[in-house]
Each structure stands twice: as structure tokens, then as C-alpha cells.
Coordinates of C-alpha atoms in Angstrom, one line a residue:
M1 CA 32.7 110.7 105.8
L2 CA 29.6 109.1 106.3
L3 CA 29.5 106.0 102.4
I4 CA 32.6 105.5 104.2
A5 CA 31.4 105.0 108.2
I6 CA 27.7 103.1 106.2
L7 CA 30.8 100.3 104.4
C8 CA 32.3 99.6 108.5
L9 CA 28.7 99.5 110.1
Y10 CA 27.6 97.3 107.1
T11 CA 30.9 94.5 107.6
A12 CA 31.2 94.9 111.0
I13 CA 27.8 92.7 111.8
F14 CA 28.4 90.2 109.0
A15 CA 32.4 90.1 111.4
L16 CA 29.9 89.9 113.9
V17 CA 27.5 87.3 112.7
S18 CA 30.8 85.1 111.4
Y19 CA 32.2 85.7 115.1
V20 CA 28.8 83.7 116.5
Q21 CA 29.1 80.8 114.0
I22 CA 33.1 80.3 114.3
R23 CA 32.0 79.5 118.3
F24 CA 29.4 77.5 117.7
L25 CA 31.8 75.1 114.4
E26 CA 34.0 75.1 117.5
Q27 CA 32.0 74.3 120.2
E28 CA 29.7 71.8 118.1
R29 CA 33.2 69.8 117.2
E30 CA 33.5 68.5 121.1
K31 CA 30.2 66.9 120.5
K32 CA 28.9 63.8 119.7
A33 CA 29.2 63.2 116.3
E34 CA 26.2 63.6 114.3
I35 CA 25.2 61.9 110.6
L36 CA 28.9 62.0 109.8
S37 CA 31.4 59.3 111.7
E38 CA 33.7 61.2 114.2
E39 CA 36.5 61.9 111.9
E40 CA 34.5 63.3 109.5
Y41 CA 32.6 65.2 111.9
K42 CA 35.3 67.4 112.8
K43 CA 37.2 68.0 109.4
A44 CA 34.2 69.4 108.0
A45 CA 34.1 71.5 111.5
D46 CA 37.5 73.0 110.4
I47 CA 36.9 72.7 107.1
A48 CA 33.5 75.2 107.7
I49 CA 35.6 77.1 110.3
E50 CA 38.2 77.8 108.2
N51 CA 35.7 79.1 105.5
E52 CA 34.5 81.3 107.7
K53 CA 37.3 82.7 108.7
F54 CA 38.9 83.1 105.0
E55 CA 34.9 84.8 104.4
L56 CA 35.7 87.2 107.3
F57 CA 38.6 88.5 105.8
S58 CA 37.5 88.8 102.2
N59 CA 34.4 91.1 103.5
F60 CA 37.6 93.3 105.4
Y61 CA 40.0 93.4 102.1
T62 CA 36.8 94.2 100.2
L63 CA 35.8 97.0 102.8
M64 CA 40.1 98.2 102.4
I65 CA 39.1 98.0 98.6
N66 CA 35.9 100.8 99.0
I67 CA 37.3 102.3 100.8
I68 CA 40.4 103.1 98.3
W69 CA 37.7 103.5 95.8
L70 CA 35.3 106.4 98.0
G71 CA 39.0 108.2 99.5
F72 CA 39.9 108.9 96.1
G73 CA 39.9 106.5 93.8
L74 CA 36.9 107.5 92.0
T75 CA 38.2 111.0 92.3
Y76 CA 41.7 109.8 90.1
L77 CA 39.6 107.9 87.6
K78 CA 37.1 110.9 87.0
N79 CA 40.5 112.8 86.7
L80 CA 42.1 110.0 83.6
L81 CA 38.9 109.2 82.1
I82 CA 36.1 112.2 81.9
S83 CA 36.6 115.3 80.3
E84 CA 33.3 116.3 78.3
N85 CA 30.9 113.5 80.3
T86 CA 29.9 111.9 77.2
R87 CA 28.9 108.6 77.5
L88 CA 31.5 106.5 75.1
E89 CA 33.9 108.0 78.0
N90 CA 31.7 107.5 81.2
T91 CA 31.2 103.5 79.6
L92 CA 34.5 103.5 80.1
F93 CA 35.0 104.8 83.7
L94 CA 32.5 102.1 84.4
L95 CA 34.2 99.0 82.7
A96 CA 38.0 100.5 84.0
F97 CA 36.1 100.6 87.9
L98 CA 34.6 96.6 87.0
L99 CA 38.0 95.9 85.7
I100 CA 40.7 97.0 88.4
T101 CA 38.1 95.5 91.0
T102 CA 38.3 92.2 89.6
L103 CA 42.1 92.2 88.8
L104 CA 42.1 93.4 92.8
N105 CA 39.7 90.1 93.8
L106 CA 42.0 88.2 92.0
P107 CA 44.6 87.1 95.3
L108 CA 41.4 86.1 96.6
G109 CA 41.0 83.6 93.7
I110 CA 44.7 81.9 93.8
Y111 CA 44.5 82.1 97.7
K112 CA 41.1 79.4 97.4
D113 CA 42.2 77.9 94.9
F114 CA 45.8 76.8 95.4
V115 CA 45.7 77.2 99.0
K116 CA 43.0 76.5 101.2
D117 CA 41.1 74.2 98.6
K118 CA 44.0 72.3 98.3
A119 CA 44.7 72.1 101.7
Q120 CA 40.7 70.6 102.4
G121 CA 41.4 68.5 99.3
F122 CA 39.0 69.2 97.1
S123 CA 40.6 71.7 94.6
N124 CA 42.2 70.5 91.2
M125 CA 43.1 73.4 89.5
S126 CA 46.1 73.8 87.7
V127 CA 48.0 77.4 87.5
A128 CA 47.8 77.1 83.1
L129 CA 43.8 76.1 83.6
F130 CA 43.1 79.0 86.5
I131 CA 45.0 81.5 83.6
K132 CA 43.1 80.5 80.5
D133 CA 39.7 80.8 82.9
S134 CA 40.4 84.1 84.5
L135 CA 40.9 85.1 80.7
K136 CA 38.0 84.2 79.2
S137 CA 36.6 85.8 82.2
L138 CA 38.1 89.3 81.8
A139 CA 36.8 88.8 78.2
L140 CA 33.5 88.2 78.9
L141 CA 33.9 91.5 81.4
L142 CA 35.4 93.9 78.3
I143 CA 33.0 92.9 75.2
F144 CA 29.2 91.6 77.0
G145 CA 30.5 94.6 80.3
F146 CA 30.8 97.4 77.3
M147 CA 27.4 96.5 75.4
I148 CA 25.4 96.5 79.0
I149 CA 26.7 99.6 80.6
Y150 CA 26.5 101.7 77.0
V151 CA 22.8 100.8 76.8
L152 CA 22.0 101.1 80.5
L153 CA 23.9 104.5 79.7
L154 CA 22.0 105.4 77.3
C155 CA 18.7 104.5 79.0
Y156 CA 20.2 107.2 81.6
D157 CA 20.7 109.9 78.5
F158 CA 17.5 109.9 77.4
L159 CA 14.5 109.0 79.5
G160 CA 14.8 111.6 81.8
N161 CA 13.8 110.4 85.7
L162 CA 12.7 107.8 84.3
W163 CA 16.0 106.3 83.6
W164 CA 15.6 103.7 86.5
L165 CA 12.2 101.3 85.1
G166 CA 14.8 101.7 81.5
A167 CA 17.7 100.3 83.1
F168 CA 15.8 97.5 85.2
A169 CA 14.2 96.3 82.5
F170 CA 17.0 95.8 80.5
S171 CA 19.1 94.3 83.3
F172 CA 16.6 92.2 83.6
C173 CA 15.8 91.2 80.6
V174 CA 19.7 90.6 80.4
I175 CA 19.1 87.9 83.4
L176 CA 16.4 86.2 82.0
V177 CA 19.7 86.0 78.5
I178 CA 22.2 84.9 80.8
N179 CA 20.1 81.8 82.0
L180 CA 18.7 81.3 78.4
I181 CA 22.0 81.0 76.9
Y182 CA 24.1 79.7 80.1
P183 CA 23.7 75.9 79.2
T184 CA 24.0 75.6 75.4
L185 CA 26.8 79.3 75.3
I186 CA 28.7 80.4 78.2
A187 CA 29.2 76.8 81.0
P188 CA 31.0 75.3 77.6
L189 CA 33.2 77.4 77.6
F190 CA 34.4 76.8 80.9
N191 CA 33.8 73.0 80.4
K192 CA 33.6 69.8 78.0
M193 CA 30.2 68.7 78.3
Q194 CA 28.5 65.6 76.9
K195 CA 25.5 63.3 76.7
L196 CA 24.8 61.1 79.4
D197 CA 26.5 57.2 77.4
D198 CA 24.4 55.9 79.9
V199 CA 21.6 54.4 78.8
N200 CA 20.2 53.1 81.3
L201 CA 20.1 56.2 84.2
L202 CA 19.1 58.1 81.3
S203 CA 16.0 56.0 80.4
K204 CA 15.7 56.0 84.6
I205 CA 15.5 60.0 84.4
E206 CA 14.0 60.2 81.6
A207 CA 11.0 58.6 83.4
L208 CA 11.2 60.9 86.4
M209 CA 10.9 64.1 84.5
K210 CA 8.0 62.9 82.4
Q211 CA 6.7 61.8 85.4
C212 CA 6.8 65.7 86.5
G213 CA 5.9 67.7 83.6
F214 CA 9.9 68.1 82.8
S215 CA 10.5 68.2 79.2
A216 CA 14.4 69.3 78.1
N217 CA 17.0 69.1 75.7
G218 CA 18.9 65.9 77.2
V219 CA 20.7 64.5 80.1
Y220 CA 24.3 66.1 80.5
V221 CA 27.5 65.6 82.0
I222 CA 30.6 67.9 82.4
D223 CA 33.9 67.5 83.0
A224 CA 34.1 69.9 87.3
S225 CA 36.0 67.6 88.3
K226 CA 39.4 69.2 86.5
R227 CA 38.6 72.3 89.4
D228 CA 37.0 70.5 91.9
K229 CA 36.0 67.6 94.0
R230 CA 32.8 69.5 94.9
L231 CA 29.6 67.0 94.1
N232 CA 26.7 69.4 91.9
A233 CA 24.1 69.3 89.6
Y234 CA 21.2 71.3 88.4
F235 CA 19.2 72.1 85.7
G236 CA 19.6 74.9 83.8
G237 CA 18.3 76.7 80.9
L238 CA 14.8 78.1 80.3
F239 CA 12.2 76.7 78.0
K240 CA 13.6 74.4 75.0
S241 CA 17.1 75.3 76.3
K242 CA 16.6 73.8 79.3
R243 CA 19.6 71.2 79.8
V244 CA 19.7 68.5 82.9
V245 CA 23.6 69.1 84.2
L246 CA 25.6 66.2 86.1
F247 CA 28.7 66.7 87.1
D248 CA 31.0 63.3 86.8
T249 CA 32.4 63.6 89.7
L250 CA 28.4 63.3 91.2
L251 CA 28.0 59.6 88.9
K252 CA 31.4 58.3 90.7
A253 CA 29.7 59.5 94.4
L254 CA 26.5 57.9 94.4
S255 CA 25.2 56.1 93.6
E256 CA 22.0 55.3 90.7
R257 CA 19.3 55.5 93.6
E258 CA 21.2 58.2 95.9
L259 CA 21.5 60.3 92.4
L260 CA 17.7 59.4 91.1
A261 CA 16.8 61.7 94.5
V262 CA 18.9 64.5 94.7
L263 CA 17.1 64.7 90.6
G264 CA 14.3 63.8 92.3
H265 CA 14.6 67.2 94.8
E266 CA 16.2 69.0 92.0
L267 CA 12.5 68.7 89.7
G268 CA 10.8 69.2 93.0
H269 CA 12.6 72.6 92.1
F270 CA 10.6 72.9 89.1
V271 CA 6.9 71.4 90.4
H272 CA 6.8 74.1 93.4
K273 CA 7.5 76.4 90.6
D274 CA 10.8 77.5 93.0
I275 CA 12.2 78.4 89.4
L276 CA 9.4 80.8 88.1
K277 CA 9.0 82.9 92.1
A278 CA 12.7 83.2 92.1
L279 CA 13.3 85.0 88.9
I280 CA 9.6 87.2 90.2
S281 CA 11.3 87.7 94.3
G282 CA 15.2 89.4 91.7
A283 CA 12.9 91.8 89.6
L284 CA 11.1 92.9 92.5
M285 CA 14.5 93.3 94.0
L286 CA 15.8 94.8 91.1
F287 CA 13.4 97.2 90.7
V288 CA 13.6 98.3 93.8
L289 CA 17.6 98.8 94.2
F290 CA 17.5 100.5 90.5
F291 CA 14.8 103.4 92.2
L292 CA 16.5 103.7 95.8
F293 CA 19.4 104.4 93.7
A294 CA 18.0 107.0 91.6
N295 CA 17.2 108.6 93.9
L296 CA 20.1 109.1 95.8
P297 CA 20.8 112.1 97.6
N298 CA 23.1 115.1 95.9
F299 CA 25.4 114.5 98.2
V300 CA 26.5 111.1 98.7
Y301 CA 28.6 112.1 94.9
V302 CA 29.9 114.6 96.0
Q303 CA 31.5 112.3 99.0
S304 CA 32.4 110.2 96.2
G305 CA 34.0 112.2 94.0
L306 CA 30.8 111.6 91.3
E307 CA 29.4 115.0 91.2
G308 CA 28.9 115.3 87.6
V309 CA 28.9 111.7 86.2
N310 CA 26.8 110.2 84.8
A311 CA 28.3 106.4 85.6
G312 CA 28.1 107.8 89.3
V313 CA 24.9 106.2 89.8
F314 CA 25.9 102.8 88.8
A315 CA 29.2 102.3 90.5
L316 CA 27.7 103.7 93.4
L317 CA 25.4 100.3 93.4
L318 CA 28.6 98.2 92.7
I319 CA 29.5 98.9 95.7
F320 CA 26.7 99.6 97.9
G321 CA 24.3 97.1 96.5
N322 CA 25.1 95.2 98.9
I323 CA 24.2 96.3 101.6
F324 CA 20.6 96.6 100.4
T325 CA 20.3 93.0 99.2
S326 CA 21.2 92.0 102.8
L327 CA 18.6 94.4 104.4
V328 CA 16.3 92.0 102.5
S329 CA 18.2 88.9 101.9
P330 CA 16.8 87.5 105.8
L331 CA 13.1 86.7 103.6
L332 CA 14.4 85.5 101.0
N333 CA 16.2 82.5 102.4
F334 CA 13.6 82.2 105.2
L335 CA 11.8 81.5 101.6
S336 CA 14.2 79.4 100.5
R337 CA 14.5 77.1 103.2
K338 CA 11.3 76.3 103.0
N339 CA 11.5 75.7 99.0
E340 CA 13.9 73.3 99.8
F341 CA 12.6 71.1 102.3
A342 CA 9.2 71.0 99.9
A343 CA 11.3 69.5 97.5
D344 CA 13.0 67.2 99.5
K345 CA 10.3 65.7 100.4
H346 CA 9.4 65.8 96.4
G347 CA 12.7 63.5 96.2
A348 CA 11.7 61.4 98.6
K349 CA 8.5 60.9 96.7
L350 CA 9.8 60.0 93.6
S351 CA 11.8 57.9 95.6
S352 CA 12.4 57.0 98.9
K353 CA 12.6 59.3 102.4
E354 CA 15.8 56.1 103.0
D355 CA 17.3 56.7 99.2
M356 CA 16.5 61.5 100.1
K357 CA 18.5 60.7 103.4
D358 CA 20.7 58.4 102.1
A359 CA 22.0 61.3 99.3
L360 CA 22.1 64.3 102.2
I361 CA 24.1 61.8 103.4
A362 CA 26.4 60.9 100.5
L363 CA 26.3 64.8 99.9
A364 CA 27.5 66.3 103.4
K365 CA 30.0 63.4 103.4
E366 CA 31.6 64.2 100.0
N367 CA 31.9 67.6 100.1
K368 CA 33.1 67.5 104.3
A369 CA 29.6 70.0 105.0
F370 CA 29.7 70.3 109.0
V371 CA 25.6 69.6 109.1
K372 CA 24.2 72.0 111.8
T373 CA 25.3 75.9 111.6
S374 CA 23.6 78.0 114.1
P375 CA 20.9 79.9 114.2
L376 CA 22.1 83.7 113.8
Y377 CA 24.5 82.5 110.6
T378 CA 21.4 80.5 109.3
F379 CA 19.2 83.8 109.2
F380 CA 21.7 86.1 107.3
H381 CA 23.4 83.6 105.1
L382 CA 21.4 80.2 104.9
S383 CA 19.3 79.2 101.7
H384 CA 19.0 75.2 102.1
P385 CA 19.1 74.9 105.7
S386 CA 21.9 72.5 107.7
I387 CA 22.1 68.8 106.7
S388 CA 21.1 67.6 110.2
E389 CA 17.5 70.1 109.5
R390 CA 17.0 68.9 106.7
I391 CA 17.2 64.5 107.0
K392 CA 14.8 65.3 110.5
A393 CA 12.2 67.0 108.5
L394 CA 12.4 64.1 106.1
S395 CA 12.3 62.0 109.5

């Protein structure tokens, strides 16, 4: 079957990329340590190798699930749920497809949180919290998934050959709304979020934001450590909902100078309008994606068992969409890496080169991130340059 062959080829190509990356890491591990201490350097390499092997397994696992869907799963689900091809039947069909796929991927999440990440010293996840998170995610999928799918099918039913244009416009609006409400409505469902109470640090952060013309609806700290020990910070939301969000792990691990350098980096993305650029490039990708899948040849539906199913195009988009994004991601990753270098320079400008370097090194140490990556892996996967490249650029 051609469709399965395409998925196998796609998986094989990225298996080769993973193999090259693993060999690169194994060779670099034995070289003289850079940036990190000898022990940290080797440990970071071991973790990177283990993570890549897990990613390799995950890709083959996903391939097996998709082969089952294309082989008989979609046909079985169609026979079970669709008799008259009504909008409600198609909505339930696609929702069931999403729900079953999510449940089939659950073992990967369990292994990652309770075996791999715990062994690497990252995960603080408890069984109770994992179950609670999973139930909340499933509830969001069922409630909002139903509404989104129903509207997409409305576009399909009422807009004729231009249904894909309406579906694209609606999908992009959904993305904007999610970005708008994420820091105020979605993130608090999973993490306790409270305003930063360090008055001295808060005043310095606000001065930094004012210097860049960035206005935010507060600086918040979330209890990320209850799940994971990794460090992070982000600027979430759009317009008046914008928030500066700091992981509690970040506050504990970084000095004040390093923290301000990290925020200076994030503000660099704002000054350079990288968020707007990302939204525009994302909209273009989504536009082309919907156009391509709206013009699939009929044999695709016949081979997948989805002939005559209105929701079939959306199921195929979910199965094969990654192949399209993988074709354009090298260009987007290249542009993103340029943006990261520019943001680092901005962070160094607001603080100092040494502060920015120290912050990058501290992040690498705490996140146990290996400082190098192979050119092939970088080309296909990395939206951020390696720590080694970033420090060299600052120097």
C-alpha cells in the first residue's frame, strides 16, 4: 500500500538522522569536555543518547499505530460510527480517532515520566498528579475537540470547494485564541501561578521590560518543580493578556544577573518581532497544509478506507501532516536559530556578554543538555543552536 510505504520511508529517513546523531554523541562523549565539567559533559552526552533512542522508538511506535489505522482501524471506526455520514457522526468519528490515538500514546508518556526522566534526575511526577493531568487533558480534548471538529465540518459542508479556506481561517483563529487565553485560563489548570513576591527582582524585571517597550499583565511564578526539575521561562499571551512566567526551578538555580540575562534574551524576541514572524510563518504553513489536503487524489481515501467520509480529510491530515511540516521545518529551523543568536545578543546588550554566557552555561548544567549536536540533526530538528555555538557567537 502506497500510503503505508510513504509513512515507512518518512520514519526510515528520520531513523537515519537519529542514528547519525547517536553516533555523533558517542564520539563527542569521548573527547575533551567543553563548557561543562568532565563529569557533567559525559552525563549530558549519555542523557542525549538515551533521549534520542527514546525518540527513535517513539517514531517506530507511532508508525505502528498509523499502519494499524490505515490497515483496518479507520475502516472499523467508520463502520462502527458512520451510517448516514451526518455531521454529528463525522464529529464523533474524528473525536474517537483523536481519543484512541491519545490513549495509545499514553504508555510513552508513562515511560518518559516514571522511568526515563526519573532515572535522569528530572521528573518529580507522582502517580496521582499524572492521573490528574491526564484526566484534565482528556476533558479538554473532549470538550474543545468536539466544538472545533464540529465547526471544521460545518466549513466542509457549507463552503463547497473552498471549505479548506474557511477551515484554515477558523483553525488560525483557534491558534490565536489559545495563545491569548493560555497564560490566564489554560496554564492555571495545571500549575499554581502566583505573582512574583521578590520586590527587588520585580522592579529590575519591570525596568528591563520598560527599556524594551514591553508591557505585561504581571510577572508570575509557576510551581513547575512539582513535575520536573528543568529550568524555563516564557512570555505568554497576546495583547493585554501577556504575562512573564518564570519556573520556580529557574529562580532557585540562577543568580539574579543570569535570570535578567535570560529575560533579556526573551525580550529580544519581542523587540525583533519574532513572535509575530512565527505567527505569520505558522499561518502560511497552515494555509498550504489545508490546500494540499483539500486536493488529495481519490485513491488516498480508497486505500485508507475513508471514501465517502467527510471527516476523512481531517484524519488523513492528522496522520500525514507531520510529513509536510518536516519538509519545511529545515527552513523554519534555520530562521529560528538566527533569531536565537540575535536574541542572545540582545540579552547580552541589556546585561553583559559574560552574564549571557553564564546564564547559558547554567541552563546547560541544570538541564543536563549536551553542548553540541550533529549538523544533520541540527538541519532537520533544532530550532535553537547548540550551547557551544551560542557561546562562540557571543564571544
